[in-house]
mmCIF file of C-alpha atoms and ligand atoms in Angstrom:
data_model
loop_
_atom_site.group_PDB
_atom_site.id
_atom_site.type_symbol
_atom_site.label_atom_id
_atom_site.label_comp_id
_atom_site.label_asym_id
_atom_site.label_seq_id
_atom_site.Cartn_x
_atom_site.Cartn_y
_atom_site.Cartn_z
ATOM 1 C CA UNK B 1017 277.632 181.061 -111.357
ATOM 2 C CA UNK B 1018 275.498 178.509 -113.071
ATOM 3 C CA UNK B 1019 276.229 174.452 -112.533
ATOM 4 C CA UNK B 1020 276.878 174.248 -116.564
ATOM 5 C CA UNK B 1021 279.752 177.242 -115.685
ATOM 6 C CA UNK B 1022 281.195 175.817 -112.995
ATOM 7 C CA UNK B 1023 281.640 172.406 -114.981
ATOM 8 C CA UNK B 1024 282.954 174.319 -117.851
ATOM 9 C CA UNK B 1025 285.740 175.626 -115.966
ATOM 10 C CA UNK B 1026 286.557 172.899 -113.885
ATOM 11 C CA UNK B 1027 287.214 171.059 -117.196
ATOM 12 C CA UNK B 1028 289.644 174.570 -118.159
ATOM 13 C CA UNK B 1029 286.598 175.590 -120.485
ATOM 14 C CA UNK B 1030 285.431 179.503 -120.327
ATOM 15 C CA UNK B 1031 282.482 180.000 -118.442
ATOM 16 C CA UNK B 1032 280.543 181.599 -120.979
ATOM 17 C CA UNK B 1033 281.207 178.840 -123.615
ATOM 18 C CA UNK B 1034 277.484 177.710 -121.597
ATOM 19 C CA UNK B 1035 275.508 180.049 -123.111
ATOM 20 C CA UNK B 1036 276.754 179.268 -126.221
ATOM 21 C CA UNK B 1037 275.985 176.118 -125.415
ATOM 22 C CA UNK B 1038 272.687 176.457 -124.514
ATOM 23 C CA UNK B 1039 271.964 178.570 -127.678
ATOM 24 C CA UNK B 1040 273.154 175.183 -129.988
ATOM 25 C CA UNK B 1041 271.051 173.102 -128.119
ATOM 26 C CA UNK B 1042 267.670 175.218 -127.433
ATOM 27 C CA UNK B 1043 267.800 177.873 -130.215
ATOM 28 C CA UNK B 1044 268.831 176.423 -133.354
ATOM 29 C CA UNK B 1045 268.015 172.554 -131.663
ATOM 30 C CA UNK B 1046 270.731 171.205 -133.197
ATOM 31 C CA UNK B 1047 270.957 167.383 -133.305
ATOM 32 C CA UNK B 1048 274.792 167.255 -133.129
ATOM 33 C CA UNK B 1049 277.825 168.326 -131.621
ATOM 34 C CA UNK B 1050 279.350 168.694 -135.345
ATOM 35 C CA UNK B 1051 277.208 171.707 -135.817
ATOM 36 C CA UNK B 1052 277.867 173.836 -132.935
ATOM 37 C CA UNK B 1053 279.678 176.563 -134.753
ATOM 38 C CA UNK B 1054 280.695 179.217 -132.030
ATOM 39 C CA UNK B 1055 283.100 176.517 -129.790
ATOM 40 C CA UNK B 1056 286.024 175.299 -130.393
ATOM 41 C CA UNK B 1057 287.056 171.918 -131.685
ATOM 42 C CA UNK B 1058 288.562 170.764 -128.549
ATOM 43 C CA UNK B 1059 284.960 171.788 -127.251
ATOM 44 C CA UNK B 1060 283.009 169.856 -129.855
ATOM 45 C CA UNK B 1061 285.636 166.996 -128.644
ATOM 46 C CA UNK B 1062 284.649 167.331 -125.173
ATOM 47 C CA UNK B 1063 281.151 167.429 -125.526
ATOM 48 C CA UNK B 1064 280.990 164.537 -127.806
ATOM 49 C CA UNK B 1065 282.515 162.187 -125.153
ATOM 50 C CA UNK B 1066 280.669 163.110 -121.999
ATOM 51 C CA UNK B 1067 277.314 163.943 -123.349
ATOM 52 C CA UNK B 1068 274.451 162.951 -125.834
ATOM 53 C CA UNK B 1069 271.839 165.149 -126.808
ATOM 54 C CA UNK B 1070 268.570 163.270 -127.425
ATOM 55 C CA UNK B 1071 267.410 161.629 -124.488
ATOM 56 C CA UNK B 1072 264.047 160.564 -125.718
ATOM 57 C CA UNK B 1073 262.807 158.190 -128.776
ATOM 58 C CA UNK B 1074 259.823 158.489 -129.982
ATOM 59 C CA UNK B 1075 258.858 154.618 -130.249
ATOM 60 C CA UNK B 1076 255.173 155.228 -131.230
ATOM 61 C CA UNK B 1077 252.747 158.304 -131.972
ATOM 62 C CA UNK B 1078 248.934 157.173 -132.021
ATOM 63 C CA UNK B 1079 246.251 159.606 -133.129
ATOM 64 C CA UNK B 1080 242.803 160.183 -131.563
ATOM 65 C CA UNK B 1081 239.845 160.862 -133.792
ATOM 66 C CA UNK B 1082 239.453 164.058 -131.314
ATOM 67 C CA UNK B 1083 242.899 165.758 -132.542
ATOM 68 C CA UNK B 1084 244.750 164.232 -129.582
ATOM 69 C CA UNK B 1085 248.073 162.919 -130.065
ATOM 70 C CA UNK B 1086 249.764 160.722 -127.673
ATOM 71 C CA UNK B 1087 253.603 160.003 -127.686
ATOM 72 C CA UNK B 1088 255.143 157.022 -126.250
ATOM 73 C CA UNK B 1089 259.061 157.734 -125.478
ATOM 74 C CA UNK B 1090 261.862 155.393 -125.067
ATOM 75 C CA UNK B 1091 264.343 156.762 -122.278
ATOM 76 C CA UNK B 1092 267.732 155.649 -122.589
ATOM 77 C CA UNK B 1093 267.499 153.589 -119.821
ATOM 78 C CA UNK B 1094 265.004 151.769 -121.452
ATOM 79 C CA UNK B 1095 262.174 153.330 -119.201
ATOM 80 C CA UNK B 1096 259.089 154.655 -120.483
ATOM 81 C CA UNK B 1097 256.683 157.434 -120.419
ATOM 82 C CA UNK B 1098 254.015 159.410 -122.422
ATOM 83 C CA UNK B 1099 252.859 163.144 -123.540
ATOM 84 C CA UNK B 1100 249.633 164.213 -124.754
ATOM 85 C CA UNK B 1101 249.248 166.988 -127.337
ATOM 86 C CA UNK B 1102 245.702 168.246 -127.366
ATOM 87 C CA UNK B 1103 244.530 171.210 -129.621
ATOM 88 C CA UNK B 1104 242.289 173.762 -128.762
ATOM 89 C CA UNK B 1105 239.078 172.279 -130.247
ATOM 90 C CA UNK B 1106 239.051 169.381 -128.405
ATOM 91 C CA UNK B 1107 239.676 171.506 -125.275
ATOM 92 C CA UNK B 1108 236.052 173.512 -126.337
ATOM 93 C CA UNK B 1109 239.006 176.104 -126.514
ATOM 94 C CA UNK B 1110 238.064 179.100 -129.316
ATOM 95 C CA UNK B 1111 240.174 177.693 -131.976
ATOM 96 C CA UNK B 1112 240.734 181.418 -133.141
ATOM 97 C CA UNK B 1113 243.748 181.045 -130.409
ATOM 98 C CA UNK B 1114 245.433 178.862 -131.755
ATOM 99 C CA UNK B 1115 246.095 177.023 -128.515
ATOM 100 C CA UNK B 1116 247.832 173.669 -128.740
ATOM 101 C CA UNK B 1117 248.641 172.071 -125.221
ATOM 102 C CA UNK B 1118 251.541 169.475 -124.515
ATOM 103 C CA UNK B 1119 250.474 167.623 -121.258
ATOM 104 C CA UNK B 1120 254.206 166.450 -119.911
ATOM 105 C CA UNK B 1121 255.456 163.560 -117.650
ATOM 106 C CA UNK B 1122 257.481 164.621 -114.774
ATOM 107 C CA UNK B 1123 258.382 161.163 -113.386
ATOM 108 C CA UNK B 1124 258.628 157.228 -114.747
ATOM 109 C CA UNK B 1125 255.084 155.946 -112.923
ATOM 110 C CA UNK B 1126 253.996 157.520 -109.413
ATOM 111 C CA UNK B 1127 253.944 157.246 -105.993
ATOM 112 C CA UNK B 1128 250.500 158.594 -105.047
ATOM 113 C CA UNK B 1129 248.340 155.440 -105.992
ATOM 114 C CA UNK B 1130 245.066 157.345 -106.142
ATOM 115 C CA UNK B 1131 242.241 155.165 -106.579
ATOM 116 C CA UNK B 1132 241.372 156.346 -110.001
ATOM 117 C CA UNK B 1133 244.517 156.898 -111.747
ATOM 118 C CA UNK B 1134 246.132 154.097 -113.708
ATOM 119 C CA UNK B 1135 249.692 155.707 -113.574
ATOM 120 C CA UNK B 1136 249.551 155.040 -109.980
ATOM 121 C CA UNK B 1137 248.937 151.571 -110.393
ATOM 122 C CA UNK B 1138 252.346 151.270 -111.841
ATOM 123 C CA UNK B 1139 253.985 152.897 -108.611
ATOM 124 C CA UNK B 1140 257.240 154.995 -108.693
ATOM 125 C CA UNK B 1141 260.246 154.241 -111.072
ATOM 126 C CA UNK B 1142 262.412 157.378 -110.924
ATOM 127 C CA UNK B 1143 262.190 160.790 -111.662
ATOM 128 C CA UNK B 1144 262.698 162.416 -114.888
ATOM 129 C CA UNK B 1145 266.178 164.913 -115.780
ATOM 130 C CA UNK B 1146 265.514 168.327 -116.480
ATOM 131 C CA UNK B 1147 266.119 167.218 -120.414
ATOM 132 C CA UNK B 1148 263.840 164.343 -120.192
ATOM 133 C CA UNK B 1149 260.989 166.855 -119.402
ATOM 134 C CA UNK B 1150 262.626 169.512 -121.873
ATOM 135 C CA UNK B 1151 263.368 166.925 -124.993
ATOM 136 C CA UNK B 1152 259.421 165.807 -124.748
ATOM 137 C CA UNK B 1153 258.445 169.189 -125.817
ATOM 138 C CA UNK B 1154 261.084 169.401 -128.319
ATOM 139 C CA UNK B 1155 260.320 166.165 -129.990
ATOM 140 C CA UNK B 1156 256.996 166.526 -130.214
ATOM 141 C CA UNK B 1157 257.787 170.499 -131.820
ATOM 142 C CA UNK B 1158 260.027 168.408 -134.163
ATOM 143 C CA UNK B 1159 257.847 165.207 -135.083
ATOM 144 C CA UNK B 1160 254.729 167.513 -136.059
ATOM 145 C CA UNK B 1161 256.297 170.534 -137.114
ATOM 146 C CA UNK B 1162 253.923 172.794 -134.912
ATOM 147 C CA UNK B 1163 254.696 175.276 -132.274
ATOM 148 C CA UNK B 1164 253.046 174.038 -128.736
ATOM 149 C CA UNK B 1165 251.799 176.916 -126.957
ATOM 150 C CA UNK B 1166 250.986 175.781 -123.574
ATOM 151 C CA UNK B 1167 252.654 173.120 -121.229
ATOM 152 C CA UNK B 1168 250.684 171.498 -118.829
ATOM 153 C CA UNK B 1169 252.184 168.564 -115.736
ATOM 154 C CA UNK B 1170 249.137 166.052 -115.736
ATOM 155 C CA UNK B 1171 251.142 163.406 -117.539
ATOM 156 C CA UNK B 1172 252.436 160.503 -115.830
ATOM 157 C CA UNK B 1173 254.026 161.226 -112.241
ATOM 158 C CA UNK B 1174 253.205 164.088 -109.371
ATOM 159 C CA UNK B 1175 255.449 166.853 -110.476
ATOM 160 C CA UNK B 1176 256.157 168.154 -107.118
ATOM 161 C CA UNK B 1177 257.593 165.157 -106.265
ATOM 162 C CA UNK B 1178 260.048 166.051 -108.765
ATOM 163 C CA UNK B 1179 260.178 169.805 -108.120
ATOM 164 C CA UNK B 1180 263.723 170.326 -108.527
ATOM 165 C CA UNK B 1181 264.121 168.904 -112.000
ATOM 166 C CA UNK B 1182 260.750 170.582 -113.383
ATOM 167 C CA UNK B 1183 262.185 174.106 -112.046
ATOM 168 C CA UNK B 1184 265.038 173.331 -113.810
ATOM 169 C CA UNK B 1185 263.518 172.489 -117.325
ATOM 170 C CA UNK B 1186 260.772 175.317 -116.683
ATOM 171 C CA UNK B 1187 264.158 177.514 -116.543
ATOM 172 C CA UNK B 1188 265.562 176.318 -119.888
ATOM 173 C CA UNK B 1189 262.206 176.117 -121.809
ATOM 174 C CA UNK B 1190 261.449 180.241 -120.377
ATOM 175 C CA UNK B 1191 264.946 181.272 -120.581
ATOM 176 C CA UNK B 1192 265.492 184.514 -123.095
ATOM 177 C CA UNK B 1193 267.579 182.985 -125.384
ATOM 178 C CA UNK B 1194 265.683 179.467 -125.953
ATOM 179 C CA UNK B 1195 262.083 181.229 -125.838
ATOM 180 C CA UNK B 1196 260.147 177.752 -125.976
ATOM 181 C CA UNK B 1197 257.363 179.018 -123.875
ATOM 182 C CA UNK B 1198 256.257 181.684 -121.495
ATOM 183 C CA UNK B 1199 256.092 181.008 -117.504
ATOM 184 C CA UNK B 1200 252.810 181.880 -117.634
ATOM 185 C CA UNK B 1201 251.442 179.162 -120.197
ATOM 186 C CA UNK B 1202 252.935 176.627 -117.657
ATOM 187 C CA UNK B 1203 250.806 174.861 -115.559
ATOM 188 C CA UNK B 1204 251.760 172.567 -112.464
ATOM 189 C CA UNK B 1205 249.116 169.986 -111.417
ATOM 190 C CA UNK B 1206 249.443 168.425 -107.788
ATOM 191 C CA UNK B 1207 247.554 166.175 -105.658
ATOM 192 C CA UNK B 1208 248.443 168.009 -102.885
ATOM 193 C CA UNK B 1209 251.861 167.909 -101.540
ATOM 194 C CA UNK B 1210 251.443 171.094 -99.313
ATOM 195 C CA UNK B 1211 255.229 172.010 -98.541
ATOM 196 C CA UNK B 1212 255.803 172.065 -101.875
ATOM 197 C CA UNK B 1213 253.311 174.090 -103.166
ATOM 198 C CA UNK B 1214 254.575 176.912 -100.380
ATOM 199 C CA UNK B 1215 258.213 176.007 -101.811
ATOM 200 C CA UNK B 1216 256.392 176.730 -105.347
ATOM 201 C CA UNK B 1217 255.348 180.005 -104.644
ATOM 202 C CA UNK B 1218 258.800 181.131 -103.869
ATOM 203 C CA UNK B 1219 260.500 180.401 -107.067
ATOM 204 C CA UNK B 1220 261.011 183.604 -109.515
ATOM 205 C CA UNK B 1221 258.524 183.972 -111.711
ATOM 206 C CA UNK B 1222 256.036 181.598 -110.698
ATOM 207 C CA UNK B 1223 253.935 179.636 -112.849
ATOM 208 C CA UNK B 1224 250.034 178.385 -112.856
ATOM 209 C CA UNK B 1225 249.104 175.969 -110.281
ATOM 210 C CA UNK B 1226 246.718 173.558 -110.439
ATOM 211 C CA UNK B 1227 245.196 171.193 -107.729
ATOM 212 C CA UNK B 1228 243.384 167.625 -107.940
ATOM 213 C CA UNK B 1229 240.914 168.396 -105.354
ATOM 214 C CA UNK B 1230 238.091 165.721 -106.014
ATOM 215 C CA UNK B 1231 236.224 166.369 -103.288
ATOM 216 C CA UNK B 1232 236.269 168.701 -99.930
ATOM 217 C CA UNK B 1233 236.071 166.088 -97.266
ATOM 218 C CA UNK B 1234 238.567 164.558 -95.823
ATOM 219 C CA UNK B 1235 236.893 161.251 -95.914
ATOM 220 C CA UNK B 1236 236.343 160.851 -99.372
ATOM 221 C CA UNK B 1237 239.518 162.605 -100.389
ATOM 222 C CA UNK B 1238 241.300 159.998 -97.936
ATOM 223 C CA UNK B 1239 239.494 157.038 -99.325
ATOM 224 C CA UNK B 1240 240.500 158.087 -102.782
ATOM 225 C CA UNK B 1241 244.281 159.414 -102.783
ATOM 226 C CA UNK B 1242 246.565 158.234 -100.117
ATOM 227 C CA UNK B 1243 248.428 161.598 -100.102
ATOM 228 C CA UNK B 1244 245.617 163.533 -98.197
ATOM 229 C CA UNK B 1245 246.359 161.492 -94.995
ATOM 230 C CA UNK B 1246 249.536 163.020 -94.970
ATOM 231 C CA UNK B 1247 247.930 166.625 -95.331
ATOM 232 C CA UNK B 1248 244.404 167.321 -95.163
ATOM 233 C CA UNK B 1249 241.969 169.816 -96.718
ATOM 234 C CA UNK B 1250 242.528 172.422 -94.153
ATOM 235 C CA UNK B 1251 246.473 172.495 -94.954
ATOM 236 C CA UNK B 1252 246.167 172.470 -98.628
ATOM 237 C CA UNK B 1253 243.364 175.100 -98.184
ATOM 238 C CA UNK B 1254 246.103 176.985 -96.368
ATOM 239 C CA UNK B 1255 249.069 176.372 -98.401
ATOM 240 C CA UNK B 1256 246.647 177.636 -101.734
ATOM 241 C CA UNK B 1257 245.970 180.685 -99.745
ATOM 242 C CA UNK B 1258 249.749 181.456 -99.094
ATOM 243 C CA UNK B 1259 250.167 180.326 -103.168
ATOM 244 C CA UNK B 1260 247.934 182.957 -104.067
ATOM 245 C CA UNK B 1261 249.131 185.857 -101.870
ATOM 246 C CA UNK B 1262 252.657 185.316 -102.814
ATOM 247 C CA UNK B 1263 251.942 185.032 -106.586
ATOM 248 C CA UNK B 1264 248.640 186.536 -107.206
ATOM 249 C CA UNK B 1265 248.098 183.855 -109.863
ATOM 250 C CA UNK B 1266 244.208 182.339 -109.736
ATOM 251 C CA UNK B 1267 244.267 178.482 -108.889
ATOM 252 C CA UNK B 1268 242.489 176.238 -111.093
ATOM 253 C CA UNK B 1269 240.549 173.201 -109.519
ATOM 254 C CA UNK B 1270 240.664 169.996 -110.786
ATOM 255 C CA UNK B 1271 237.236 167.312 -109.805
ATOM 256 C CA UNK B 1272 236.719 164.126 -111.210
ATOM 257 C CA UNK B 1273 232.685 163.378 -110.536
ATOM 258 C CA UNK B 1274 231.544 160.294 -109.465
ATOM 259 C CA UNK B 1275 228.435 158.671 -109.336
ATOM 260 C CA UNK B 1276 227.570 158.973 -105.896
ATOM 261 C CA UNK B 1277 230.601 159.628 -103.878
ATOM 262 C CA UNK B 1278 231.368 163.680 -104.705
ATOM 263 C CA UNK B 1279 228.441 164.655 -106.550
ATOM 264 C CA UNK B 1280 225.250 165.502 -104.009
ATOM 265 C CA UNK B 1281 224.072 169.370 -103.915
ATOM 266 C CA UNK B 1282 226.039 169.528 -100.162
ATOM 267 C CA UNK B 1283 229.551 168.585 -102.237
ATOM 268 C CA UNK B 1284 228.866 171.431 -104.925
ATOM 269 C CA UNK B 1285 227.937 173.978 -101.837
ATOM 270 C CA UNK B 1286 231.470 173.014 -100.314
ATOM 271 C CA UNK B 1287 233.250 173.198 -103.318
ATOM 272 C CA UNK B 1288 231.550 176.666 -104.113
ATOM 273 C CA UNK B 1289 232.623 177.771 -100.737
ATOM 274 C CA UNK B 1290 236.293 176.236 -100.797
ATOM 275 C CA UNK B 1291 236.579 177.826 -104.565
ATOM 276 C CA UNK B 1292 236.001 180.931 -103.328
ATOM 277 C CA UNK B 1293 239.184 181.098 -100.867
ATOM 278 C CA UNK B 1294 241.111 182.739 -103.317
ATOM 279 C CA UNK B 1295 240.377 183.931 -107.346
ATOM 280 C CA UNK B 1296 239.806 180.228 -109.042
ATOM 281 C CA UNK B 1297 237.924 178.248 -111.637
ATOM 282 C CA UNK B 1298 237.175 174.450 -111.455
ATOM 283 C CA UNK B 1299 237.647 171.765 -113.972
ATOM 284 C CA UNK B 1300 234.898 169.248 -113.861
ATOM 285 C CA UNK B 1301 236.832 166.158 -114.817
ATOM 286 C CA UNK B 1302 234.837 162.866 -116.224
ATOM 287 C CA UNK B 1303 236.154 160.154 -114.763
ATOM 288 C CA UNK B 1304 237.765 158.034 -117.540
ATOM 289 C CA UNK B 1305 237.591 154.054 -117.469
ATOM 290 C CA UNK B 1306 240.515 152.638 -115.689
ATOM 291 C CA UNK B 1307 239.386 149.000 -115.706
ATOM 292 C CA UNK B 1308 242.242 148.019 -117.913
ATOM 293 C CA UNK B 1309 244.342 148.156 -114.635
ATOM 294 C CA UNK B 1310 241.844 145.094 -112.991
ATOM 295 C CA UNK B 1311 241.222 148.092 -110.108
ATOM 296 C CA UNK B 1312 240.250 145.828 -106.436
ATOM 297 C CA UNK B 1313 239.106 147.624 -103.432
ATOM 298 C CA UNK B 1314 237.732 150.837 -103.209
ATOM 299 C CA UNK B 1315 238.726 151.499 -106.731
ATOM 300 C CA UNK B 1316 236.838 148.590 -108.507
ATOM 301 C CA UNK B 1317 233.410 150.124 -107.268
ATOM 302 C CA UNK B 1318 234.331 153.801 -108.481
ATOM 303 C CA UNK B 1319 231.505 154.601 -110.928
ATOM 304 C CA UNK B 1320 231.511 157.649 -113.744
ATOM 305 C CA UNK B 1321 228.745 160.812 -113.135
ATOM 306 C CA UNK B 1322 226.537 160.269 -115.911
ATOM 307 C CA UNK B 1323 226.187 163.136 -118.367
ATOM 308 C CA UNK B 1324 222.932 164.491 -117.084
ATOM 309 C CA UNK B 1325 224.769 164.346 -113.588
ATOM 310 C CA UNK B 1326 227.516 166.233 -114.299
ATOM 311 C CA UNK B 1327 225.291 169.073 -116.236
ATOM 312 C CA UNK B 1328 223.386 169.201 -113.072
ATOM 313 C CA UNK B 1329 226.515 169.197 -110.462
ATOM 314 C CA UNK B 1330 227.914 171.943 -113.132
ATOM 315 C CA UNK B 1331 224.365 174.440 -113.065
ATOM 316 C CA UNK B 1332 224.414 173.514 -109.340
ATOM 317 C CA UNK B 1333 228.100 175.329 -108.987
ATOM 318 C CA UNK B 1334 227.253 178.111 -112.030
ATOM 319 C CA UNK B 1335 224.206 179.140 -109.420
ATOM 320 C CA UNK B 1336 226.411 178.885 -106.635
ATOM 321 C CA UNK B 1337 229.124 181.786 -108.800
ATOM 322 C CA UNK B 1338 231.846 179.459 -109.864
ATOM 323 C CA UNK B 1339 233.909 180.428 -112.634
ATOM 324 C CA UNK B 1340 232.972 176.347 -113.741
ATOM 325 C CA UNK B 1341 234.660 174.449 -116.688
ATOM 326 C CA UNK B 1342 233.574 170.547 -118.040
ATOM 327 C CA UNK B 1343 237.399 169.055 -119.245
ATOM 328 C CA UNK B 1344 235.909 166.916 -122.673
ATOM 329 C CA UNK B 1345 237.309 163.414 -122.283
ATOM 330 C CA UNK B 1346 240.531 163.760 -124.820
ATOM 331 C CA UNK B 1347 242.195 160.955 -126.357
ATOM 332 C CA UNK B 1348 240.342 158.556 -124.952
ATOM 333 C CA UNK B 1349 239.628 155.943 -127.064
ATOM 334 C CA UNK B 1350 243.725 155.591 -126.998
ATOM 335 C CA UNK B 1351 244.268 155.464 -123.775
ATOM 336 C CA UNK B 1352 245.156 158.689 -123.406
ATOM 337 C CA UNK B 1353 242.827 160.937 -121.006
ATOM 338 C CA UNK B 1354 243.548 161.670 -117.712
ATOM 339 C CA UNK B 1355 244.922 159.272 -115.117
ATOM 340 C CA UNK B 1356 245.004 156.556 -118.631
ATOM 341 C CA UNK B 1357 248.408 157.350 -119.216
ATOM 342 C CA UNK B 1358 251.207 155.095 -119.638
ATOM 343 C CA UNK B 1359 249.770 151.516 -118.447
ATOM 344 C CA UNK B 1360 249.768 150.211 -122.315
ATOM 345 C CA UNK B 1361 253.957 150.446 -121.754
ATOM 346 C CA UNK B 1362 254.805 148.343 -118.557
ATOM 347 C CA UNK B 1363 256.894 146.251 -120.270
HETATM 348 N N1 SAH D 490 250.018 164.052 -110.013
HETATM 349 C C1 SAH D 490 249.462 165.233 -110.595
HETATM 350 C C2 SAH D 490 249.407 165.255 -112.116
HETATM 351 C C3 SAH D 490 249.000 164.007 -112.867
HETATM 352 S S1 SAH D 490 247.315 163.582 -113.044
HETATM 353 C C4 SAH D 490 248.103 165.499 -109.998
HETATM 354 O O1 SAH D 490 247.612 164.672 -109.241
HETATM 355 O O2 SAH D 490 247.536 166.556 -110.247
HETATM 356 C C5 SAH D 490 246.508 164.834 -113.954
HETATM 357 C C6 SAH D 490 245.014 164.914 -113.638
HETATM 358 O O3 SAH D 490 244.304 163.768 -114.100
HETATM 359 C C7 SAH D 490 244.755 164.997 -112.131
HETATM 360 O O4 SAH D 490 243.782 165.936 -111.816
HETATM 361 C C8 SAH D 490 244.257 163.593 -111.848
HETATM 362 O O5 SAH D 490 243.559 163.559 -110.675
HETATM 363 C C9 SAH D 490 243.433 163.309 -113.085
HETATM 364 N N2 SAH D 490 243.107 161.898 -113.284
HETATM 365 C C10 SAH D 490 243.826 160.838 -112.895
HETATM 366 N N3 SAH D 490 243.182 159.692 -113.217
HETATM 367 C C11 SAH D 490 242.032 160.041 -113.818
HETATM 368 C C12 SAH D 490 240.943 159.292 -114.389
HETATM 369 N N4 SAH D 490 240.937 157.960 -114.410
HETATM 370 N N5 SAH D 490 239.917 159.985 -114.939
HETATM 371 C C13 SAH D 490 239.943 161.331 -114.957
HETATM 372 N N6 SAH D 490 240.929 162.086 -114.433
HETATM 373 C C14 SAH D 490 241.971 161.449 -113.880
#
């Protein structure tokens, strides 16, 4: 029996009054209890005085000369967080698929502090609900009218940090009867929290995983996110391998390139090698300007690859076999690339 079931009857509902439920909320999205047609009026009642059903405002929608749309949402707790809808062209996506990506928060700030990443600098607030992660795609679906097609976890927070509430909402946005999107145009990013990717790989119908690599040596990787003295490169590598043998879904790569720190022809042989552990492709990542945050430490002196470096560091890997991608820097002239997410709303 589902939570929402038990509830019901332990409040002398019928159990299956959830589904019907479930059909108000995520099928025809209504916006009020008023509407929902199939339950009673003692239902309605009920509903109406335990439960709301928006949990996010949009407080501000800002729009990048690249297509990119970034959302700022109000959390009834006054919190904050962001989502980034990016459409295939500015991906370098063939438009002809009509792709159009939602990149989702999973948590108010983050605990991982990585060097580069201005959510980090905010540290952790909380976690999201389930329907905080849920209600950003179906705002966004409502404010433009367009159909997202792909969900990806590299907003603000580390979503495995948050695993049980992003299983959760994955389960309502696949479910049969809400049909938001398919489990396999979900992607999970992750800096690298190894039991959790092994948890991952057990849930039904897994989904894509993604990992922030950023280099393959556990110096640099230590000097740059925090989380990979806890588990180094030979336990991810390891917990990837067990990913991929339970799931049989490739792993994509993620790899911001410096200037001089992960960028010599000795990192691309390592991260040919380490690529080819299981079926993969790698993201090449520009770093994106952080110095908004006043970064001190090993952070301030963290320089961008030029462009001519990364074309190099990218033939360097094509030679080498990878299956090699270069991420175009979206949204960025509003804040809202990679690891730029969410700093404008501290307040
Ligand atoms: N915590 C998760 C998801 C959030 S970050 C994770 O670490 O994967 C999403 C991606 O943006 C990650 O690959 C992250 O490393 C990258 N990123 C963070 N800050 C960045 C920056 N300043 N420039 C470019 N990419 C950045």
């Amino acid at each position: 029996m589902s939570e929402h079931e038990e509830f019901l009857l332990e409040n002398s509902f019928e159990k299956f009054r959830a589904s019907q439920i479930f059909t108000h909320l995520y099928k025809h999205r209504f916006q009020s209890f008023s509407e929902f047609f199939l339950v009673s009026q003692e239902l309605r009642n009920f509903l109406n005085e335990n439960f709301i059903i928006n949990s996010l405002f949009p407080e501000n929608i800002q729009y990048s000369k690249d297509g990119t749309t970034k959302f700022l949402f109000r959390l009834n707790d006054g919190a904050a967080i962001e989502s980034v809808l990016i459409p295939a062209e500015t991906l370098d996506e063939d438009p002809k698929l009509k792709r159009l990506t939602l990149c989702v928060s999973s948590q108010v700030g983050c605990a991982l502090n990585c060097s580069f990443c201005a959510t980090g600098k905010l540290g952790y607030k909380r976690n999201l609900e389930p329907s905080e992660i849920v209600d950003q795609v179906l705002q966004v679906e409502k404010e433009t009218q367009k159909k997202i097609s792909n969900i990806v976890f590299m907003g603000m927070g580390e979503p495995l940090h948050n695993l049980e509430n992003v299983v959760k909402a994955i389960d309502i946005l696949s479910n049969s009867v809400s049909k938001i999107i398919s489990r396999k145009k979900i992607t999970i990013s992750t800096a690298g929290i190894v039991p959790k990717i092994i948890e991952l790989a057990d849930i039904p119908k897994p989904v894509k995983l993604a990992i922030s690599l950023h280099s393959t040596t556990n110096g640099v990787r230590q000097k740059i996110m925090p989380i990979a003295k806890k588990w180094n490169i030979q336990d991810l590598r390891k917990s990837i391998v067990e990913y991929y043998r339970k799931t049989n879904i490739p792993i994509t790569y993620e790899y911001i390139l410096f200037d001089g720190l992960n960028n010599s022809l000795d990192d691309a042989k390592r991260l040919a090698k380490f690529s080819r552990t299981v079926p993969s492709k790698v993201n090449i990542i520009p770093f994106h300007d952080i110095s908004f945050t006043n970064p001190t430490g090993f952070a301030k002196d963290l320089k961008p690859a030029s462009r001519d470096q990364i074309q190099k560091f990218v033939e360097q890997l094509k030679h080498l076999g990878v299956n090699v991608y270069v991420r175009t820097s979206s949204g960025e002239d509003i804040d809202a690339a990679c690891g730029q997410l969410a700093y404008s709303i501290k307040s």
